[in-house]
Amino acid sequence: MEDRVMGYLGPAGTHSEAAARWLEAHVRRADGAWRLQPFADIDEVLHAVETGEVASGFVPVENSLEGAIHVTLDTLARSEALVVAREVIWPVHNELMARCDAGAVRRIYSHAQPISQCRAYLAAHFPQAELVEVASTARAAKLVAAAPPEEGLAAICTARAGELYGLSPLAHEIQDSMANCTRFFEVVRRGTPPAAPQEKLLIICQLDGSRAGSLVNVLQEFAVRGINMTRIESRPARTRLGDYIFFFDLETAAGEACIEAALAAVRAKCSWLKNLGAFPVLQA
Amino acid sequence: MEDRVMGYLGPAGTHSEAAARWLEAHVRRADGAWRLQPFADIDEVLHAVETGEVASGFVPVENSLEGAIHVTLDTLARSEALVVAREVIWPVHNELMARCDAGAVRRIYSHAQPISQCRAYLAAHFPQAELVEVASTARAAKLVAAAPPEEGLAAICTARAGELYGLSPLAHEIQDSMANCTRFFEVVRRGTPPAAPQEKLLIICQLDGSRAGSLVNVLQEFAVRGINMTRIESRPARTRLGDYIFFFDLETAAGEACIEAALAAVRAKCSWLKNLGAFPVLQA
């Protein structure tokens, strides 16, 4: 039997790869032979799922310090083909790694999210360093490894990426809060049999924002049925400033009939509504 | 009399500078002598307002395609010293500028937001080009100007930045949607007399997210009083995954007594609530 493929945000050594490998080891082995395939960005991972190039795609959706990963939410809102199969909650460890000493650091490379997550640490310890955003933490490690030590480059990356590229650690766990987790979604094509247990549900809808109380009218349909909403996120509808779409994360504990009734009621109050599926939540 | 100073996100040639100059020309002249001072990032602008180094700070808060500017929201939530004095809605025009021909472009520099705003255009016209995020659109223009044309660098920037650094336009208005606006806040220290007319109000609060319906209970206090909420934004509380703070943009049309009553009711249902002030909204 041919291997099935899960796409992820590469290259090797990123936080995404570490979390994808964990999912593969803890869930996939029971589920047959799987192979991981890196892609250059989140857009490409999700596009490969849509076209069928890969069976599933593994992408970040939210960080506990920095908030939503917009490209993931926006693509899920736009696509007719994608649903969520699993959620993984992944604790993030950021390392500062380099070929030079801490005192010689003049420029620090990383992805935009780790730079934000470590802002207070960097301001306190490296106030003079230039912060350079690149496409991934692994790319940051690679760039630092390629430059001579006297240039004073450092990378915020995973310990694994630093080791892959021959860097030495300058500081461990430099994120501003120890409560640093990233949520990932495994995304599959609509029609794929869902995974169990179905603990959470993701709903996307567009409301008429020009009317007072249109959001409260929708939320009431969940509240009166005792359906807990664990998260609400608004994103621009990309039509005009002031038009938004909303993402609701709902717990399924209230039961299927209850959820179905709430969704029918909400659908009647929205411009459009998409059900992105019910899925298990895995704590890594 | 000494000039008063408004800090903004520099350097010269950014979208922020263009909008700040517009505000200075359209509002400030009546208000006495003002001077604009560039800062390297949003954090520094807001910190300079907090310390009194500048009288006011002008920073982006939301883009109609890309959504919230997180560092602005997070700093407003954390600071006890800052309130909003004015909102400016600024139409964004993105230009592709270079020293080489379009056919020779191998790498495109810009700030993360314009890169996101132009993603569909770039994928269609420059699928092979590497996209490099730098601190500002003006810095992108400067980097491109400094490299020889045969390196094939281009910048997404304002027309003014391109001209400042001697670049030629390759394409105009390359953003994916014509509805591309950025909202800016002019931020001042708490206690500064407010500007008129007070059309909008910004409220920040933290809710107990573990209880079903806690958000709906808050929104109801606005809805029952006919107070229109033009925007809701959630951000991580940075305590643990699943804790959020909420930003509510409210219209003031319902009247001061009505707003005061709603805020008192909401305050009783929150862990904490901050009133970031009522302010005029200016369409540039």
XYZ file of C-alpha atoms in Angstrom:
568
model
C 0.000 0.000 0.000
C 1.276 3.462 -0.930
C 2.292 5.810 1.869
C -0.126 8.585 2.653
C 1.432 12.044 2.892
C 0.935 14.858 5.434
C 2.194 18.254 4.276
C 3.614 20.715 6.829
C 5.303 24.095 7.024
C 8.979 23.330 6.460
C 11.875 23.229 6.261
C 13.193 20.619 8.719
C 13.825 22.086 12.165
C 10.769 24.364 12.459
C 8.289 24.233 15.344
C 5.737 22.983 12.790
C 7.933 20.035 11.881
C 8.472 19.132 15.535
C 4.703 19.138 16.165
C 3.976 17.229 12.935
C 6.503 14.550 13.903
C 4.818 14.254 17.297
C 1.401 13.770 15.647
C 2.843 11.201 13.267
C 4.431 9.249 16.141
C 1.443 9.400 18.507
C -1.535 9.042 16.186
C -0.384 7.909 12.784
C 1.314 4.644 13.628
C -2.039 3.087 14.459
C -3.419 4.566 11.248
C -1.014 3.007 8.704
C 2.092 4.263 6.909
C 2.428 8.051 6.638
C 5.148 10.286 5.294
C 5.826 13.981 6.118
C 6.430 16.447 3.277
C 7.675 20.025 3.879
C 6.260 23.047 1.994
C 7.635 26.597 1.792
C 4.623 28.353 3.335
C 1.189 27.815 4.858
C -0.581 28.748 1.602
C 1.244 25.953 -0.209
C 0.429 23.339 2.451
C -3.294 24.125 2.280
C -3.297 24.327 -1.524
C -1.691 20.867 -1.695
C -4.545 19.502 0.450
C -7.142 21.157 -1.807
C -5.629 19.673 -4.989
C -5.147 16.220 -3.456
C -1.334 16.353 -3.752
C -1.261 15.420 -0.033
C -3.846 13.593 2.107
C -3.652 16.134 4.908
C -1.899 19.364 5.858
C -0.527 20.413 9.247
C -0.527 24.187 9.887
C -0.352 26.574 12.873
C -3.583 28.437 13.681
C -2.938 30.322 16.941
C -0.168 31.141 19.383
C -0.976 31.748 23.061
C 1.114 34.956 23.141
C 0.820 36.297 19.608
C -2.710 35.253 18.671
C -4.155 34.039 15.388
C -2.149 32.941 12.352
C -4.092 34.953 9.811
C -3.157 33.157 6.620
C -4.531 29.887 8.038
C -7.847 31.433 9.110
C -8.249 33.392 5.868
C -7.602 30.316 3.717
C -10.032 28.177 5.726
C -12.678 30.911 5.322
C -12.143 31.153 1.545
C -11.899 27.468 0.652
C -14.915 25.240 -0.013
C -12.771 22.089 0.100
C -11.152 22.107 3.547
C -12.232 20.934 7.015
C -10.360 20.420 10.296
C -9.472 16.820 11.227
C -7.488 17.318 14.456
C -6.163 20.039 16.739
C -2.740 19.740 18.411
C -1.653 21.988 21.318
C 2.124 22.287 21.222
C 4.360 23.914 23.927
C 6.909 26.221 22.265
C 10.549 26.456 23.350
C 12.576 29.271 21.777
C 16.372 29.100 21.832
C 18.854 31.813 20.894
C 21.628 30.164 18.858
C 24.692 31.511 17.068
C 28.283 30.912 15.962
C 29.517 33.919 17.983
C 29.461 34.899 21.695
C 26.467 36.703 23.198
C 28.502 39.911 23.493
C 29.159 39.958 19.746
C 25.529 39.642 18.566
C 24.605 42.484 16.209
C 21.709 41.034 14.224
C 19.044 38.449 15.183
C 17.102 36.425 12.595
C 13.812 34.590 13.109
C 10.227 34.217 11.955
C 7.939 37.158 12.845
C 6.129 35.158 15.566
C 9.153 34.142 17.686
C 10.508 37.700 17.364
C 7.254 38.977 18.853
C 7.196 36.238 21.489
C 10.673 37.181 22.715
C 10.366 40.983 22.450
C 10.875 41.805 26.161
C 13.870 39.446 26.452
C 15.485 40.903 23.324
C 14.899 44.513 24.464
C 16.511 43.728 27.848
C 19.501 41.685 26.634
C 20.120 42.806 23.032
C 18.754 46.372 22.813
C 21.174 47.296 19.979
C 20.614 44.208 17.821
C 18.754 44.557 14.528
C 15.792 42.138 14.333
C 15.324 40.553 10.910
C 12.155 38.634 9.989
C 12.603 35.670 7.656
C 10.244 32.955 6.417
C 10.904 30.371 9.168
C 12.975 29.695 12.279
C 14.874 26.999 10.366
C 15.740 29.467 7.594
C 17.011 31.843 10.285
C 19.324 29.108 11.621
C 20.569 28.364 8.097
C 21.350 32.042 7.368
C 23.260 32.387 10.635
C 25.233 29.204 9.947
C 26.219 30.477 6.489
C 27.772 33.747 7.757
C 31.215 34.050 9.403
C 31.055 34.361 13.230
C 32.566 37.876 13.146
C 29.387 39.206 11.490
C 27.609 38.723 14.837
C 24.456 36.936 13.625
C 22.130 34.920 15.890
C 18.860 33.018 15.321
C 15.783 32.408 17.464
C 14.921 28.816 16.549
C 14.290 25.310 17.867
C 17.151 23.469 19.520
C 16.906 20.922 16.688
C 17.308 23.561 13.944
C 20.369 24.988 15.695
C 21.904 21.521 15.919
C 21.038 20.710 12.285
C 23.009 23.777 11.169
C 25.852 23.581 13.688
C 24.976 26.534 15.943
C 25.714 26.822 19.680
C 23.083 27.883 22.243
C 23.466 31.393 23.737
C 20.261 31.268 25.830
C 17.396 28.821 26.464
C 13.638 29.454 26.713
C 13.858 33.149 25.865
C 10.107 33.609 25.243
C 8.476 36.315 27.390
C 6.028 33.947 29.063
C 6.252 30.300 30.026
C 2.635 29.880 28.892
C 3.747 29.769 25.272
C 1.789 27.223 23.230
C 0.907 26.993 19.559
C -2.321 25.390 18.301
C -2.044 23.476 15.037
C -4.800 22.138 12.783
C -4.522 19.026 10.701
C -6.616 19.970 7.669
C -8.192 17.490 5.229
C -10.556 17.601 2.259
C -14.288 17.823 2.984
C -15.764 14.294 2.909
C -12.825 12.630 4.700
C -14.205 10.485 7.576
C -13.810 12.499 10.837
C -11.475 11.462 13.650
C -12.848 10.648 17.133
C -13.581 11.874 19.764
C -15.250 14.988 18.336
C -14.572 17.473 21.132
C -14.611 20.804 19.321
C -16.336 22.421 16.350
C -15.145 25.314 14.169
C -17.750 27.628 12.593
C -17.084 30.580 10.267
C -19.735 33.152 9.347
C -20.190 36.688 8.079
C -22.551 39.016 9.935
C -24.174 42.300 9.005
C -21.986 44.514 11.181
C -23.913 47.710 10.502
C -26.757 46.643 12.812
C -26.410 47.046 16.613
C -26.569 43.656 18.313
C -26.084 41.392 15.293
C -23.198 39.566 17.000
C -25.007 39.281 20.319
C -28.015 37.753 18.503
C -25.772 35.017 17.136
C -23.919 34.340 20.389
C -27.240 34.035 22.206
C -28.114 30.983 20.102
C -25.075 29.251 21.571
C -25.465 30.599 25.125
C -29.144 29.661 25.565
C -28.267 26.074 24.632
C -25.335 25.950 27.092
C -22.809 25.598 24.257
C -19.470 26.957 25.473
C -17.573 29.107 22.995
C -13.859 28.718 23.768
C -12.738 31.306 21.224
C -14.018 34.060 18.964
C -11.813 35.634 16.310
C -12.778 38.357 13.860
C -11.049 38.844 10.518
C -11.658 41.457 7.807
C -14.216 40.290 5.232
C -11.920 41.949 2.628
C -14.932 43.731 1.137
C -14.716 47.078 2.939
C -13.258 48.412 6.207
C -15.772 47.504 8.923
C -17.021 44.217 7.394
C -15.886 41.170 9.379
C -16.136 37.429 9.373
C -16.144 35.554 12.673
C -14.555 32.275 13.724
C -16.247 30.473 16.604
C -14.619 27.549 18.435
C -17.423 25.623 20.169
C -17.335 22.729 22.592
C -19.446 19.781 21.526
C -20.362 18.653 25.067
C -23.941 19.934 24.729
C -24.642 17.161 22.216
C -25.204 16.821 18.496
C -28.911 17.696 18.412
C -28.287 20.824 20.437
C -25.416 21.923 18.166
C -27.467 21.244 15.030
C -30.323 23.399 16.348
C -27.915 26.236 17.218
C -26.289 26.123 13.776
C -29.675 26.233 12.018
C -30.668 29.270 14.101
C -27.341 31.032 13.489
C -27.408 30.292 9.757
C -30.698 32.204 9.498
C -29.023 35.291 11.025
C -25.848 35.320 8.858
C -24.863 36.323 5.315
C -23.197 32.902 5.128
C -22.019 30.163 7.487
C -19.481 27.367 7.068
C -19.096 24.357 9.332
C -15.395 23.430 9.335
C -16.025 20.174 11.166
C -15.828 18.582 14.612
C -12.497 17.177 15.743
C -10.399 15.806 18.651
C -7.989 18.055 20.608
C -4.579 16.538 21.387
C -2.255 17.987 24.043
C 1.371 17.279 23.109
C 6.381 78.839 22.076
C 8.142 75.528 21.596
C 6.891 73.181 18.874
C 4.860 70.246 20.028
C 5.965 66.883 18.629
C 3.962 63.973 17.158
C 5.927 60.714 16.936
C 5.197 58.274 14.073
C 6.448 55.015 12.605
C 9.326 56.082 10.339
C 11.431 56.402 8.385
C 10.348 59.038 5.841
C 8.384 57.521 2.957
C 6.253 55.005 4.908
C 2.444 54.847 4.742
C 2.463 55.983 8.390
C 4.412 59.117 7.516
C 2.058 59.960 4.637
C -0.975 59.644 6.947
C 0.757 61.586 9.756
C 1.577 64.412 7.334
C -2.058 64.484 6.235
C -3.231 64.757 9.868
C -0.692 67.496 10.543
C -1.836 69.472 7.501
C -5.589 69.032 8.040
C -5.940 69.244 11.813
C -2.741 70.558 13.340
C -2.421 73.921 11.611
C -5.400 75.258 13.534
C -3.924 73.745 16.682
C -0.552 75.574 16.743
C 2.951 74.574 15.654
C 3.648 70.817 15.466
C 6.636 68.823 14.310
C 6.757 65.177 13.163
C 9.392 62.850 14.592
C 10.064 59.356 13.170
C 10.676 56.294 15.394
C 12.024 52.877 14.421
C 8.983 50.843 15.492
C 5.478 51.080 16.970
C 6.707 50.132 20.460
C 9.086 53.098 20.466
C 6.409 55.563 19.321
C 4.046 54.524 22.126
C 6.829 54.432 24.714
C 7.799 58.011 23.764
C 4.192 59.097 24.420
C 4.193 57.328 27.804
C 7.423 59.015 28.934
C 6.397 62.450 27.637
C 9.209 62.574 25.055
C 6.490 63.419 22.480
C 3.049 64.980 22.970
C 1.313 62.387 20.808
C 2.033 59.240 18.794
C 0.582 58.197 15.450
C 0.408 54.422 14.894
C -1.481 51.953 12.648
C -4.141 49.849 14.392
C -5.941 47.913 11.627
C -5.776 47.213 7.909
C -8.948 46.420 5.973
C -7.353 43.375 4.310
C -4.883 42.127 6.896
C -6.689 42.930 10.145
C -5.375 44.158 13.477
C -1.865 45.488 14.136
C -1.212 43.414 17.230
C 1.627 45.374 18.784
C -0.572 48.497 18.907
C -3.505 46.686 20.534
C -1.297 44.807 22.995
C 0.498 47.985 24.106
C -2.780 49.894 24.543
C -4.089 47.008 26.663
C -0.982 46.896 28.862
C -0.406 50.629 29.402
C -2.147 52.655 32.118
C -0.984 55.956 30.577
C -2.389 55.933 27.028
C -5.729 56.921 25.476
C -6.873 57.454 21.881
C -7.205 61.070 20.702
C -8.158 60.608 17.031
C -8.743 57.924 14.419
C -7.643 58.430 10.796
C -8.853 56.173 7.953
C -6.175 56.171 5.257
C -6.517 54.618 1.747
C -3.390 52.565 0.961
C -1.688 52.599 -2.464
C 1.040 49.995 -2.955
C 3.560 50.449 -5.756
C 6.135 47.961 -7.028
C 9.389 49.876 -7.574
C 12.892 48.826 -8.641
C 16.085 49.713 -10.486
C 15.671 46.752 -12.869
C 13.007 45.666 -15.402
C 10.012 43.598 -14.311
C 11.435 40.541 -16.105
C 14.614 40.664 -14.008
C 12.947 40.721 -10.558
C 14.250 37.888 -8.367
C 13.599 39.177 -4.855
C 10.908 41.534 -3.475
C 11.324 43.484 -0.218
C 8.585 45.060 1.883
C 6.957 45.191 5.298
C 4.956 42.063 6.259
C 1.589 43.838 5.795
C 2.034 45.017 2.174
C 3.453 41.588 1.284
C 0.237 40.020 2.608
C -1.916 42.663 0.940
C -0.367 41.953 -2.479
C -0.110 38.155 -2.199
C -2.411 37.265 -5.131
C -0.748 39.814 -7.433
C 2.730 38.570 -6.523
C 1.775 34.911 -6.991
C 0.349 35.707 -10.452
C 3.123 37.998 -11.732
C 6.249 37.033 -9.776
C 5.741 33.376 -8.738
C 9.517 32.732 -8.604
C 10.487 35.827 -6.620
C 11.645 35.447 -3.028
C 9.589 37.641 -0.666
C 11.644 39.297 2.092
C 10.017 41.000 5.077
C 11.807 44.054 6.460
C 10.890 46.626 9.125
C 9.164 49.166 6.854
C 8.269 49.890 3.230
C 10.761 52.776 3.265
C 13.553 50.462 4.436
C 12.626 48.105 1.575
C 13.025 50.967 -0.917
C 16.369 51.907 0.609
C 17.706 48.324 0.420
C 16.650 48.019 -3.218
C 18.269 51.360 -4.064
C 21.549 50.271 -2.468
C 21.914 47.094 -4.568
C 23.100 47.012 -8.200
C 20.227 46.568 -10.739
C 21.582 43.177 -11.898
C 20.712 41.670 -8.480
C 17.026 41.917 -9.471
C 15.621 43.488 -6.288
C 12.237 45.258 -6.087
C 10.286 46.936 -3.253
C 6.591 47.245 -2.451
C 6.400 50.780 -1.079
C 4.755 54.190 -1.403
C 5.385 56.199 -4.557
C 7.094 58.786 -2.338
C 9.549 56.280 -0.839
C 10.447 55.032 -4.319
C 11.095 58.594 -5.478
C 13.101 59.439 -2.331
C 15.472 56.565 -3.112
C 15.554 56.903 -6.902
C 13.539 53.815 -7.890
C 11.334 53.474 -11.005
C 7.759 52.152 -10.867
C 7.185 48.645 -12.297
C 3.457 48.466 -11.400
C 0.864 50.657 -9.672
C -1.817 49.742 -7.109
C -0.785 46.101 -6.815
C -2.848 45.395 -3.666
C -5.333 42.524 -4.049
C -8.400 44.611 -3.297
C -9.216 48.230 -4.002
C -10.889 48.399 -0.584
C -7.491 48.678 1.087
C -7.510 51.150 3.976
C -5.469 51.408 7.147
C -6.868 52.822 10.391
C -4.441 54.862 12.495
C -4.785 56.058 16.078
C -3.292 59.262 17.395
C -2.449 58.254 20.973
C -1.920 60.701 23.863
C -1.370 60.507 27.616
C -4.426 59.994 29.816
C -5.614 63.409 31.055
C -5.030 65.222 27.727
C -8.228 67.166 26.830
C -10.185 65.085 24.269
C -10.722 66.200 20.646
C -14.248 66.790 19.304
C -16.568 65.435 17.995
C -16.439 62.262 20.090
C -17.834 59.739 17.609
C -16.311 56.478 18.792
C -15.207 54.833 22.024
C -12.611 52.098 22.579
C -13.066 49.672 25.492
C -10.713 46.841 26.511
C -11.656 44.125 29.002
C -10.809 40.606 30.090
C -13.597 38.062 30.486
C -13.790 34.723 32.234
C -13.736 32.578 29.094
C -14.348 29.313 30.890
C -18.039 30.095 31.429
C -20.536 29.590 28.542
C -22.114 32.889 27.568
C -19.739 35.292 29.350
C -19.134 37.254 26.132
C -22.812 37.306 25.195
C -23.650 38.682 28.659
C -21.317 41.613 28.033
C -22.472 42.318 24.478
C -26.072 42.337 25.652
C -25.346 45.373 27.831
C -24.474 47.285 24.670
C -27.240 45.800 22.502
C -30.130 46.455 24.899
C -29.108 50.138 24.993
C -28.913 50.385 21.170
C -25.137 50.975 21.273
C -23.655 49.811 17.972
C -20.411 47.869 18.204
C -18.456 48.488 14.978
C -15.678 46.077 15.820
C -14.700 43.303 18.219
C -11.174 41.980 18.390
C -9.853 39.271 20.696
C -6.204 39.008 21.717
C -4.461 36.456 23.935
C -4.422 37.523 27.605
C -0.836 36.104 27.658
C -1.684 34.172 30.823
C -2.631 30.798 29.336
C -3.935 29.461 26.005
C -7.691 30.104 26.006
C -7.642 33.352 28.057
C -8.510 36.401 25.953
C -8.931 40.116 26.250
C -11.472 41.874 24.040
C -11.376 45.220 22.249
C -14.774 46.800 21.565
C -15.201 49.770 19.216
C -18.499 51.433 20.131
C -20.413 54.253 18.481
C -21.280 57.089 20.854
C -24.554 58.042 19.122
C -26.665 56.529 21.946
C -25.482 59.351 24.237
C -23.175 59.736 27.209
C -25.591 58.630 29.948
C -26.423 55.479 28.025
C -22.725 54.654 27.441
C -21.872 55.285 31.103
C -24.630 52.902 32.216
C -23.436 50.221 29.790
C -19.822 50.547 30.961
C -20.842 50.268 34.628
C -22.821 47.106 33.850
C -20.001 45.598 31.791
C -17.373 46.444 34.412
C -19.295 44.321 36.924
C -19.048 41.304 34.574
C -15.302 41.560 33.737
C -11.993 40.733 35.423
C -10.941 44.272 34.417
C -12.069 47.006 32.020
C -10.228 49.989 30.526
C -11.839 52.939 28.784
C -9.384 54.117 26.108
C -11.378 57.269 25.420
C -13.868 58.755 22.968
C -12.513 60.366 19.795
C -13.323 61.774 16.341
C -12.943 59.654 13.170
C -11.289 61.402 10.194
C -11.532 60.016 6.654
C -8.437 61.047 4.658
